[in-house]
Amino acid sequence: MTRKLFVKSYGCQMNVYDSHRMADTLAPEGFVETASPDDADLVILNTCNIREKAADKVYSELGRIRELKEAAAADGRRVTVAVAGCVAQAEGNEIFRRERSVDVVVGPQSYHRLPDILRRAEHVRTIDTEFPAEDKFGQLAQPTRAAIRKRGLSAFITVQEGCDKFCTFCVVPYTRGAEVSRPAAKIIAEAEHLAGAGVREITLLGQNVNAYHGEDGNGRTTTLGRLMHRLADIPGIARLRYSTSHPCDMNDDLVAAHRDLPALMPQLHLPVQSGSDRILAAMNRGHTRADYLRQIERLRAARPDIAFSSDFIVGFPGETEQDFGDTLRLLGEVGFASAYSFKYSPRPGTPAAGMEQVPEAVKNERLRRLQSAIEKCQAVFMDACVGMTFDVLFDKPGRHPGQIVGRSPYLQPVPVIGPASLIGEIAPVTILEVRTNSLFGALAHAPAQPAQSRETVGA
Ligand code: 5AD
Ligand code: SF4
């Protein structure tokens, strides 16, 4: 019997990856994905708990799902509702109490048990938020070739989960647990499987991905840098990326990989959170502003064309106008290509939630100033791309006839006039113009004409 599954992901890319793997694991149970909750038999909300706003969204969405569920029940159709992800892990039974429509609460470490959990949930509300000993990834099903193709040329692989850093603002060490790295052989097999179905770009994911230290198969541990070398050798894999990194874990192997591997894209998301040493210490980041700048320098020395993006928090407890000024100055000093900025959001159970809070109005005002400074940085970076020629991985037709769209090494969308036959391929493009959030370009080599042999020309 086929049943319809609707999965919605909130938050980070790791949730997107987990949602895919949940769908892959439920496919042999007869579940086929649908794009809307309206006709779904099973709805999974894969939730994010990083900030209060993200967590609140789940409850408003659950209200809408409850109405769908009740309307379906009136028609004699049962809809099962599951809450997965970090809100499930953090709130557990509280979710059942607050929302009567929820049948299943499942934490990120238990997704491989979903088929069993769903069978149990036919009779009774079921919760699983354990951190089981068995290897979740080893037991989650791999996607079929058809599922991989549908998801496109770029794929994610989670290589590491959890975090041991305990930044004082962050819930991740509590919701995702301690740092665990997958064995290298498993990651390579997964990458080969994806490449075999046409994937050209792989982004390795982890909450602290550059702390990766998986087994290398010889009883020793390996590093992310060495893993990158092995992935770059897989036929078909043209581009590698990784996210998200911590400045303290940028080890020599990884910096050397940026120098030695053309497939490792010259783009790095390296969250700094604040430019003030006082605030960095209060956040328990384990590095100073100068340490961060040193890492940027090391990486630029290894790969001069590397571009950086970052995350910033404004209004962390105790942040003064001077601290905030230090953050603004850091932005200018590094010259980020892009950045995300967030107002500090107190999370239950984290140390910073109990500290003296910055008033909301101050947070709002700082966020506005930071965002306008970030926009300026982004514009400088985009403008500097004009006239440059770089490789673009084309992944889809454009909005206008005769157009195709790809991604630059820096992830900007690049539309060009070009043949659909280039989709799936990489070709050099000269950037002509900056458009809203994209770079318009022209293929550097006109597409090959049908070959005429020299002999014919000479005759
Ligand atoms: N409040 C605001 N932003 C936060 N982040 C993590 N925790 C919080 C919080 N409590 C931000 C950090 C992190 C990004 C994923 O979310 O900048 O890098
Ligand atoms: Fe959270 Fe800090 Fe770990 Fe990142 S390094 S997941 S911000 S505790």
Tab-separated table of C-alpha atoms and ligand atoms in Angstrom:
chain	number	residue	atom	x	y	z
A	1	MET	CA	0.000	0.000	0.000
A	2	THR	CA	1.489	3.385	-0.893
A	3	ARG	CA	1.098	6.178	1.565
A	4	LYS	CA	1.994	9.817	1.103
A	5	LEU	CA	4.712	11.490	3.133
A	6	PHE	CA	5.185	15.218	3.575
A	7	VAL	CA	8.451	16.270	5.266
A	8	LYS	CA	9.185	19.885	6.114
A	9	SER	CA	12.647	20.976	7.230
A	10	TYR	CA	13.408	23.984	9.370
A	11	GLY	CA	16.808	25.400	10.248
A	12	CYS	CA	20.156	24.095	9.097
A	13	GLN	CA	21.370	21.935	6.220
A	14	MET	CA	21.815	19.007	8.562
A	15	ASN	CA	18.053	18.919	8.946
A	16	VAL	CA	17.682	18.899	5.152
A	17	TYR	CA	20.031	15.912	4.987
A	18	ASP	CA	18.197	14.152	7.840
A	19	SER	CA	14.839	14.762	6.129
A	20	HIS	CA	16.153	13.087	2.970
A	21	ARG	CA	17.423	10.126	4.930
A	22	MET	CA	14.082	9.784	6.775
A	23	ALA	CA	12.282	9.741	3.410
A	24	ASP	CA	14.805	7.156	2.110
A	25	THR	CA	14.220	4.975	5.184
A	26	LEU	CA	10.429	5.178	4.835
A	27	ALA	CA	10.442	4.483	1.061
A	28	PRO	CA	10.676	0.671	1.522
A	29	GLU	CA	7.672	0.970	3.895
A	30	GLY	CA	5.590	2.260	0.966
A	31	PHE	CA	5.879	5.992	1.637
A	32	VAL	CA	6.090	8.272	-1.411
A	33	GLU	CA	6.934	11.942	-0.934
A	34	THR	CA	4.339	14.592	-1.688
A	35	ALA	CA	4.958	18.329	-1.998
A	36	SER	CA	2.014	19.437	0.138
A	37	PRO	CA	0.634	18.440	3.551
A	38	ASP	CA	-2.953	18.499	2.153
A	39	ASP	CA	-2.958	14.930	0.821
A	40	ALA	CA	-0.310	13.465	3.156
A	41	ASP	CA	-0.904	10.394	5.318
A	42	LEU	CA	2.220	11.161	7.333
A	43	VAL	CA	3.485	14.664	8.103
A	44	ILE	CA	6.975	15.047	9.582
A	45	LEU	CA	8.103	18.451	10.826
A	46	ASN	CA	11.890	18.386	11.162
A	47	THR	CA	12.346	21.219	13.611
A	48	CYS	CA	14.992	23.715	14.691
A	49	ASN	CA	15.514	24.949	18.232
A	50	ILE	CA	18.477	27.292	17.764
A	51	ARG	CA	16.509	30.483	18.473
A	52	GLU	CA	13.137	31.033	20.135
A	53	LYS	CA	11.559	32.216	16.879
A	54	ALA	CA	12.505	28.980	15.106
A	55	ALA	CA	10.975	26.885	17.884
A	56	ASP	CA	7.770	28.983	17.953
A	57	LYS	CA	7.245	28.454	14.220
A	58	VAL	CA	6.734	24.747	14.872
A	59	TYR	CA	3.717	25.317	17.100
A	60	SER	CA	2.040	27.651	14.628
A	61	GLU	CA	2.624	25.101	11.847
A	62	LEU	CA	1.243	22.340	14.085
A	63	GLY	CA	-1.942	24.397	14.528
A	64	ARG	CA	-2.446	24.385	10.749
A	65	ILE	CA	-1.651	20.666	10.511
A	66	ARG	CA	-4.206	19.954	13.268
A	67	GLU	CA	-6.927	21.484	11.109
A	68	LEU	CA	-5.879	19.341	8.129
A	69	LYS	CA	-5.798	16.257	10.346
A	70	GLU	CA	-9.266	16.925	11.743
A	71	ALA	CA	-10.712	17.584	8.278
A	72	ALA	CA	-9.170	14.310	7.022
A	73	ALA	CA	-10.536	12.420	10.051
A	74	ALA	CA	-14.042	13.724	9.233
A	75	ASP	CA	-13.530	12.062	5.807
A	76	GLY	CA	-12.424	8.822	7.481
A	77	ARG	CA	-8.737	9.302	6.585
A	78	ARG	CA	-6.062	9.008	9.249
A	79	VAL	CA	-3.131	11.463	9.209
A	80	THR	CA	-0.121	10.745	11.411
A	81	VAL	CA	1.820	13.769	12.655
A	82	ALA	CA	5.449	13.463	13.750
A	83	VAL	CA	7.704	16.123	15.258
A	84	ALA	CA	11.389	15.393	14.633
A	85	GLY	CA	14.589	17.419	15.039
A	86	CYS	CA	15.931	19.604	17.787
A	87	VAL	CA	12.619	20.832	19.245
A	88	ALA	CA	11.607	17.170	19.625
A	89	GLN	CA	14.872	16.478	21.437
A	90	ALA	CA	14.660	19.573	23.656
A	91	GLU	CA	10.958	19.516	24.571
A	92	GLY	CA	10.022	15.828	24.364
A	93	ASN	CA	6.690	15.059	26.068
A	94	GLU	CA	5.907	18.768	26.414
A	95	ILE	CA	5.014	18.700	22.697
A	96	PHE	CA	2.254	16.109	23.292
A	97	ARG	CA	0.942	18.275	26.109
A	98	ARG	CA	0.854	21.454	24.030
A	99	GLU	CA	-0.452	19.980	20.771
A	100	ARG	CA	-3.045	17.197	20.697
A	101	SER	CA	-2.538	16.455	16.986
A	102	VAL	CA	0.993	15.091	17.469
A	103	ASP	CA	1.335	11.274	17.357
A	104	VAL	CA	5.125	10.897	17.315
A	105	VAL	CA	8.047	12.778	18.848
A	106	VAL	CA	11.395	11.564	17.517
A	107	GLY	CA	14.841	12.964	18.330
A	108	PRO	CA	17.660	13.253	15.747
A	109	GLN	CA	19.460	10.149	17.023
A	110	SER	CA	16.482	7.819	16.506
A	111	TYR	CA	15.498	8.328	12.853
A	112	HIS	CA	16.606	4.826	11.879
A	113	ARG	CA	13.901	3.503	14.237
A	114	LEU	CA	11.117	5.395	12.438
A	115	PRO	CA	9.477	2.351	10.773
A	116	ASP	CA	9.045	0.709	14.204
A	117	ILE	CA	8.040	3.953	15.870
A	118	LEU	CA	5.298	4.496	13.261
A	119	ARG	CA	3.956	0.974	13.734
A	120	ARG	CA	3.696	1.591	17.473
A	121	ALA	CA	2.118	5.022	16.865
A	122	GLU	CA	-0.842	3.359	15.131
A	123	HIS	CA	-1.995	2.415	18.642
A	124	VAL	CA	-0.416	4.905	21.056
A	125	ARG	CA	1.415	8.238	21.040
A	126	THR	CA	5.093	7.365	20.780
A	127	ILE	CA	8.232	9.223	21.820
A	128	ASP	CA	11.885	8.312	21.188
A	129	THR	CA	14.485	10.895	22.188
A	130	GLU	CA	17.205	8.522	23.291
A	131	PHE	CA	20.853	8.608	22.288
A	132	PRO	CA	21.100	4.929	21.317
A	133	ALA	CA	24.432	3.138	21.066
A	134	GLU	CA	23.829	1.794	17.557
A	135	ASP	CA	25.074	3.667	14.476
A	136	LYS	CA	22.093	5.618	13.181
A	137	PHE	CA	23.685	6.411	9.816
A	138	GLY	CA	24.637	2.788	9.259
A	139	GLN	CA	20.969	1.843	9.579
A	140	LEU	CA	19.333	4.646	7.612
A	141	ALA	CA	18.569	3.546	4.047
A	142	GLN	CA	20.534	4.995	1.126
A	143	PRO	CA	18.566	6.960	-1.468
A	144	THR	CA	17.628	5.261	-4.730
A	145	ARG	CA	19.175	6.586	-7.983
A	146	ALA	CA	15.826	8.179	-8.845
A	147	ALA	CA	15.661	9.985	-5.486
A	148	ILE	CA	19.242	11.263	-5.893
A	149	ARG	CA	18.518	12.580	-9.404
A	150	LYS	CA	15.405	14.373	-8.196
A	151	ARG	CA	17.420	16.171	-5.520
A	152	GLY	CA	19.868	17.595	-8.065
A	153	LEU	CA	23.609	17.815	-8.763
A	154	SER	CA	24.583	18.963	-5.285
A	155	ALA	CA	24.218	16.682	-2.298
A	156	PHE	CA	24.898	16.787	1.413
A	157	ILE	CA	26.614	14.154	3.515
A	158	THR	CA	26.629	14.481	7.295
A	159	VAL	CA	30.090	13.378	8.473
A	160	GLN	CA	29.990	14.563	12.060
A	161	GLU	CA	27.251	15.338	14.543
A	162	GLY	CA	27.108	17.050	17.876
A	163	CYS	CA	29.353	19.544	19.591
A	164	ASP	CA	31.645	19.584	22.625
A	165	LYS	CA	32.350	23.314	22.583
A	166	PHE	CA	29.506	24.572	24.816
A	167	CYS	CA	29.334	28.168	23.649
A	168	THR	CA	27.252	29.764	26.406
A	169	PHE	CA	24.425	30.824	24.045
A	170	CYS	CA	23.982	27.540	22.185
A	171	VAL	CA	21.587	24.595	22.592
A	172	VAL	CA	23.375	22.314	20.131
A	173	PRO	CA	25.527	20.424	22.663
A	174	TYR	CA	22.286	19.555	24.497
A	175	THR	CA	20.041	18.714	21.521
A	176	ARG	CA	22.572	16.986	19.267
A	177	GLY	CA	24.818	15.632	22.006
A	178	ALA	CA	28.567	15.036	22.074
A	179	GLU	CA	30.727	15.159	18.979
A	180	VAL	CA	30.616	11.918	16.969
A	181	SER	CA	32.404	11.358	13.625
A	182	ARG	CA	31.370	8.749	11.054
A	183	PRO	CA	34.010	6.317	9.776
A	184	ALA	CA	35.740	7.523	6.584
A	185	ALA	CA	34.871	4.340	4.642
A	186	LYS	CA	31.124	4.909	5.176
A	187	ILE	CA	31.371	8.503	3.949
A	188	ILE	CA	33.376	7.509	0.885
A	189	ALA	CA	30.891	4.745	0.012
A	190	GLU	CA	28.030	7.228	0.324
A	191	ALA	CA	29.856	9.756	-1.897
A	192	GLU	CA	30.542	7.053	-4.510
A	193	HIS	CA	26.876	6.092	-4.488
A	194	LEU	CA	25.868	9.739	-5.036
A	195	ALA	CA	28.502	10.295	-7.754
A	196	GLY	CA	27.331	7.131	-9.524
A	197	ALA	CA	23.865	8.685	-9.849
A	198	GLY	CA	25.210	11.945	-11.286
A	199	VAL	CA	25.979	14.128	-8.245
A	200	ARG	CA	28.827	16.580	-9.045
A	201	GLU	CA	29.116	18.552	-5.807
A	202	ILE	CA	29.205	17.329	-2.223
A	203	THR	CA	28.934	19.437	0.913
A	204	LEU	CA	30.129	17.683	4.048
A	205	LEU	CA	28.037	18.651	7.035
A	206	GLY	CA	28.515	18.749	10.767
A	207	GLN	CA	27.709	21.080	13.643
A	208	ASN	CA	31.461	21.266	14.082
A	209	VAL	CA	32.533	19.722	10.822
A	210	ASN	CA	36.212	20.639	10.952
A	211	ALA	CA	36.550	18.819	14.273
A	212	TYR	CA	35.915	15.644	12.214
A	213	HIS	CA	38.072	12.771	13.457
A	214	GLY	CA	36.544	9.564	12.039
A	215	GLU	CA	38.207	6.147	11.828
A	216	ASP	CA	40.311	5.700	8.699
A	217	GLY	CA	39.987	1.903	8.601
A	218	ASN	CA	43.490	1.204	9.984
A	219	GLY	CA	42.512	1.655	13.595
A	220	ARG	CA	43.639	5.277	13.428
A	221	THR	CA	41.634	8.462	13.111
A	222	THR	CA	41.734	10.698	10.079
A	223	THR	CA	41.036	14.398	9.551
A	224	LEU	CA	38.648	16.352	7.373
A	225	GLY	CA	41.586	17.491	5.205
A	226	ARG	CA	42.671	13.904	4.496
A	227	LEU	CA	39.069	12.833	3.902
A	228	MET	CA	38.774	15.628	1.311
A	229	HIS	CA	41.710	14.153	-0.630
A	230	ARG	CA	39.952	10.794	-0.855
A	231	LEU	CA	36.638	12.352	-1.896
A	232	ALA	CA	38.315	14.500	-4.566
A	233	ASP	CA	39.559	11.266	-6.204
A	234	ILE	CA	36.031	9.929	-6.787
A	235	PRO	CA	35.190	10.101	-10.525
A	236	GLY	CA	32.439	12.634	-11.210
A	237	ILE	CA	32.939	14.653	-8.011
A	238	ALA	CA	34.025	18.111	-9.169
A	239	ARG	CA	33.297	20.240	-6.135
A	240	LEU	CA	33.658	19.813	-2.402
A	241	ARG	CA	32.515	22.083	0.405
A	242	TYR	CA	32.023	21.737	4.151
A	243	SER	CA	29.947	23.477	6.794
A	244	THR	CA	29.921	24.595	9.635
A	245	SER	CA	33.394	25.124	11.021
A	246	HIS	CA	34.778	26.402	14.303
A	247	PRO	CA	37.801	28.750	14.159
A	248	CYS	CA	39.683	26.661	16.761
A	249	ASP	CA	39.554	23.490	14.619
A	250	MET	CA	41.141	24.823	11.410
A	251	ASN	CA	44.011	22.313	11.475
A	252	ASP	CA	47.045	22.124	9.132
A	253	ASP	CA	45.593	19.222	7.084
A	254	LEU	CA	42.512	21.218	6.244
A	255	VAL	CA	44.422	24.377	5.366
A	256	ALA	CA	46.719	22.255	3.165
A	257	ALA	CA	43.669	20.732	1.452
A	258	HIS	CA	42.580	24.254	0.495
A	259	ARG	CA	46.028	24.770	-1.025
A	260	ASP	CA	46.286	21.402	-2.802
A	261	LEU	CA	42.779	20.459	-3.950
A	262	PRO	CA	41.212	22.411	-6.803
A	263	ALA	CA	37.917	20.584	-6.093
A	264	LEU	CA	37.741	22.114	-2.616
A	265	MET	CA	35.848	25.314	-3.337
A	266	PRO	CA	37.451	28.616	-2.281
A	267	GLN	CA	34.614	29.510	0.043
A	268	LEU	CA	34.379	29.000	3.772
A	269	HIS	CA	31.663	29.639	6.339
A	270	LEU	CA	33.563	30.419	9.529
A	271	PRO	CA	31.282	31.822	12.254
A	272	VAL	CA	32.945	34.339	14.564
A	273	GLN	CA	29.809	35.515	16.477
A	274	SER	CA	31.443	38.709	17.824
A	275	GLY	CA	34.446	40.968	17.208
A	276	SER	CA	34.908	41.790	20.901
A	277	ASP	CA	37.354	39.798	23.016
A	278	ARG	CA	35.274	40.442	26.138
A	279	ILE	CA	32.152	39.011	24.494
A	280	LEU	CA	34.027	36.128	22.854
A	281	ALA	CA	35.253	35.150	26.341
A	282	ALA	CA	31.731	35.430	27.807
A	283	MET	CA	30.493	33.267	24.937
A	284	ASN	CA	33.172	30.651	25.782
A	285	ARG	CA	34.277	30.637	22.157
A	286	GLY	CA	37.845	29.626	23.001
A	287	HIS	CA	39.421	32.173	20.666
A	288	THR	CA	40.115	35.883	20.496
A	289	ARG	CA	39.538	38.330	17.690
A	290	ALA	CA	43.272	38.149	16.827
A	291	ASP	CA	43.119	34.312	16.711
A	292	TYR	CA	40.264	34.547	14.244
A	293	LEU	CA	42.111	37.040	12.048
A	294	ARG	CA	45.162	34.750	12.085
A	295	GLN	CA	43.042	31.867	10.757
A	296	ILE	CA	41.744	34.077	7.971
A	297	GLU	CA	45.324	34.992	7.051
A	298	ARG	CA	46.489	31.356	7.063
A	299	LEU	CA	43.636	30.366	4.763
A	300	ARG	CA	44.224	33.297	2.407
A	301	ALA	CA	47.920	32.375	2.231
A	302	ALA	CA	46.930	28.805	1.256
A	303	ARG	CA	44.193	29.806	-1.187
A	304	PRO	CA	44.357	33.489	-2.211
A	305	ASP	CA	40.951	33.499	-3.922
A	306	ILE	CA	39.112	32.149	-0.840
A	307	ALA	CA	35.989	34.071	0.270
A	308	PHE	CA	34.613	33.997	3.792
A	309	SER	CA	31.146	34.120	5.248
A	310	SER	CA	30.248	34.228	8.929
A	311	ASP	CA	27.566	34.280	11.627
A	312	PHE	CA	27.172	37.136	14.107
A	313	ILE	CA	25.094	37.489	17.249
A	314	VAL	CA	24.127	40.976	18.435
A	315	GLY	CA	22.932	41.804	21.930
A	316	PHE	CA	24.656	38.946	23.727
A	317	PRO	CA	24.329	39.584	27.516
A	318	GLY	CA	26.690	42.372	28.570
A	319	GLU	CA	27.405	43.599	25.017
A	320	THR	CA	28.210	47.337	25.182
A	321	GLU	CA	28.228	49.846	22.364
A	322	GLN	CA	32.013	49.509	22.327
A	323	ASP	CA	31.832	45.697	21.988
A	324	PHE	CA	29.391	46.101	19.151
A	325	GLY	CA	31.736	48.628	17.513
A	326	ASP	CA	34.469	45.953	17.630
A	327	THR	CA	32.142	43.615	15.711
A	328	LEU	CA	31.478	46.250	13.048
A	329	ARG	CA	35.218	46.873	12.700
A	330	LEU	CA	35.938	43.160	12.307
A	331	LEU	CA	33.481	43.018	9.447
A	332	GLY	CA	35.441	45.665	7.571
A	333	GLU	CA	38.802	44.111	8.437
A	334	VAL	CA	37.958	40.661	7.069
A	335	GLY	CA	35.891	41.799	4.090
A	336	PHE	CA	33.318	38.991	4.297
A	337	ALA	CA	31.583	37.946	1.087
A	338	SER	CA	28.386	37.421	3.072
A	339	ALA	CA	27.187	36.938	6.631
A	340	TYR	CA	24.188	35.985	8.719
A	341	SER	CA	23.266	38.071	11.732
A	342	PHE	CA	20.998	37.177	14.625
A	343	LYS	CA	19.648	38.857	17.710
A	344	TYR	CA	20.712	36.945	20.781
A	345	SER	CA	17.866	34.665	21.852
A	346	PRO	CA	18.017	33.201	25.383
A	347	ARG	CA	17.665	29.404	25.223
A	348	PRO	CA	16.420	27.433	28.231
A	349	GLY	CA	19.199	25.522	29.971
A	350	THR	CA	22.101	27.462	28.438
A	351	PRO	CA	24.402	29.552	30.702
A	352	ALA	CA	23.850	32.874	28.877
A	353	ALA	CA	20.084	32.677	29.424
A	354	GLY	CA	20.715	33.427	33.107
A	355	MET	CA	22.956	36.449	32.478
A	356	GLU	CA	21.939	40.128	32.517
A	357	GLN	CA	20.071	40.669	29.221
A	358	VAL	CA	20.433	43.511	26.701
A	359	PRO	CA	17.120	45.365	26.108
A	360	GLU	CA	15.209	44.292	22.983
A	361	ALA	CA	15.229	47.837	21.533
A	362	VAL	CA	19.041	47.916	21.694
A	363	LYS	CA	19.250	44.515	20.013
A	364	ASN	CA	16.936	45.668	17.222
A	365	GLU	CA	18.931	48.804	16.613
A	366	ARG	CA	22.272	46.938	16.524
A	367	LEU	CA	20.864	44.279	14.226
A	368	ARG	CA	19.793	46.968	11.755
A	369	ARG	CA	23.233	48.587	11.797
A	370	LEU	CA	25.005	45.258	11.423
A	371	GLN	CA	22.755	44.176	8.571
A	372	SER	CA	23.367	47.352	6.649
A	373	ALA	CA	27.147	46.942	7.137
A	374	ILE	CA	26.867	43.324	5.910
A	375	GLU	CA	24.919	44.434	2.834
A	376	LYS	CA	27.733	46.850	1.982
A	377	CYS	CA	30.340	44.059	2.333
A	378	GLN	CA	28.264	41.794	0.095
A	379	ALA	CA	27.937	44.505	-2.549
A	380	VAL	CA	31.721	45.094	-2.520
A	381	PHE	CA	32.302	41.379	-3.040
A	382	MET	CA	29.711	41.047	-5.804
A	383	ASP	CA	31.066	44.127	-7.619
A	384	ALA	CA	34.593	42.727	-7.457
A	385	CYS	CA	33.376	39.643	-9.387
A	386	VAL	CA	32.569	41.705	-12.503
A	387	GLY	CA	35.171	41.079	-15.196
A	388	MET	CA	36.384	37.871	-13.531
A	389	THR	CA	36.148	34.489	-15.204
A	390	PHE	CA	35.357	31.483	-13.082
A	391	ASP	CA	33.972	27.989	-13.377
A	392	VAL	CA	30.231	27.627	-13.107
A	393	LEU	CA	28.438	24.345	-12.398
A	394	PHE	CA	25.231	24.528	-14.422
A	395	ASP	CA	22.296	22.870	-12.725
A	396	LYS	CA	19.037	24.054	-14.289
A	397	PRO	CA	17.323	25.963	-17.095
A	398	GLY	CA	16.975	29.713	-16.535
A	399	ARG	CA	13.805	31.760	-16.285
A	400	HIS	CA	14.142	33.049	-19.857
A	401	PRO	CA	14.266	30.934	-23.014
A	402	GLY	CA	17.806	30.002	-24.043
A	403	GLN	CA	19.098	30.660	-20.526
A	404	ILE	CA	20.754	28.233	-18.145
A	405	VAL	CA	21.711	28.869	-14.515
A	406	GLY	CA	24.592	27.573	-12.448
A	407	ARG	CA	26.548	28.347	-9.326
A	408	SER	CA	29.877	30.115	-9.041
A	409	PRO	CA	32.579	28.721	-6.739
A	410	TYR	CA	31.220	31.256	-4.216
A	411	LEU	CA	27.663	29.876	-4.519
A	412	GLN	CA	26.188	32.899	-6.311
A	413	PRO	CA	23.609	31.973	-8.961
A	414	VAL	CA	24.986	32.726	-12.457
A	415	PRO	CA	22.541	32.892	-15.389
A	416	VAL	CA	24.029	32.821	-18.932
A	417	ILE	CA	22.735	32.348	-22.466
A	418	GLY	CA	23.768	28.784	-23.249
A	419	PRO	CA	22.685	25.349	-24.415
A	420	ALA	CA	20.712	23.026	-22.110
A	421	SER	CA	23.332	20.368	-22.911
A	422	LEU	CA	25.644	22.163	-20.450
A	423	ILE	CA	23.373	21.300	-17.503
A	424	GLY	CA	25.364	18.976	-15.269
A	425	GLU	CA	28.626	20.378	-16.636
A	426	ILE	CA	31.154	22.943	-15.499
A	427	ALA	CA	32.207	25.722	-17.869
A	428	PRO	CA	34.130	28.979	-17.472
A	429	VAL	CA	31.999	32.112	-17.419
A	430	THR	CA	33.024	35.768	-17.570
A	431	ILE	CA	30.937	37.896	-15.219
A	432	LEU	CA	29.363	40.904	-16.937
A	433	GLU	CA	26.966	42.378	-14.449
A	434	VAL	CA	25.647	42.186	-10.883
A	435	ARG	CA	21.904	41.595	-10.595
A	436	THR	CA	19.874	41.195	-7.412
A	437	ASN	CA	21.643	38.319	-5.638
A	438	SER	CA	23.033	36.898	-8.867
A	439	LEU	CA	25.841	37.476	-11.350
A	440	PHE	CA	24.961	37.632	-15.024
A	441	GLY	CA	27.703	36.261	-17.265
A	442	ALA	CA	28.706	34.962	-20.680
A	443	LEU	CA	30.258	31.597	-21.463
A	444	ALA	CA	33.989	32.243	-21.844
A	445	HIS	CA	34.231	29.778	-24.745
A	446	ALA	CA	31.353	29.838	-27.184
A	447	PRO	CA	29.724	26.377	-27.078
A	448	ALA	CA	31.443	23.969	-29.482
A	449	GLN	CA	29.982	23.910	-32.979
A	450	PRO	CA	29.588	20.536	-34.723
A	451	ALA	CA	33.171	19.658	-35.680
A	452	GLN	CA	34.339	20.134	-39.240
A	453	SER	CA	37.454	18.150	-40.013
A	454	ARG	CA	40.552	20.034	-41.134
A	455	GLU	CA	40.869	17.859	-44.219
A	456	THR	CA	37.469	19.012	-45.439
A	457	VAL	CA	38.359	22.652	-44.804
A	458	GLY	CA	41.661	22.253	-46.652
A	459	ALA	CA	40.189	20.477	-49.667
B	1	5AD	N1	20.695	33.290	19.805
B	1	5AD	C1	20.982	33.851	18.602
B	1	5AD	N2	21.705	33.241	17.668
B	1	5AD	C2	22.184	32.004	17.940
B	1	5AD	N3	22.937	31.170	17.220
B	1	5AD	C3	23.138	30.051	17.932
B	1	5AD	N4	22.525	30.155	19.125
B	1	5AD	C4	21.931	31.367	19.162
B	1	5AD	C5	21.157	32.064	20.114
B	1	5AD	N5	20.872	31.527	21.302
B	1	5AD	C6	23.454	31.498	15.898
B	1	5AD	C7	24.972	31.463	15.856
B	1	5AD	C8	25.240	30.210	15.071
B	1	5AD	C9	24.063	30.157	14.156
B	1	5AD	C10	23.783	28.842	13.531
B	1	5AD	O1	22.980	30.547	14.965
B	1	5AD	O2	25.427	32.583	15.144
B	1	5AD	O3	26.476	30.246	14.386
B	2	SF4	FE1	26.832	25.849	19.205
B	2	SF4	FE2	29.310	26.802	19.712
B	2	SF4	FE3	28.936	24.175	19.171
B	2	SF4	FE4	28.647	25.992	17.216
B	2	SF4	S1	30.572	25.552	18.355
B	2	SF4	S2	27.259	24.243	17.666
B	2	SF4	S3	27.767	27.712	18.318
B	2	SF4	S4	28.157	25.279	20.967
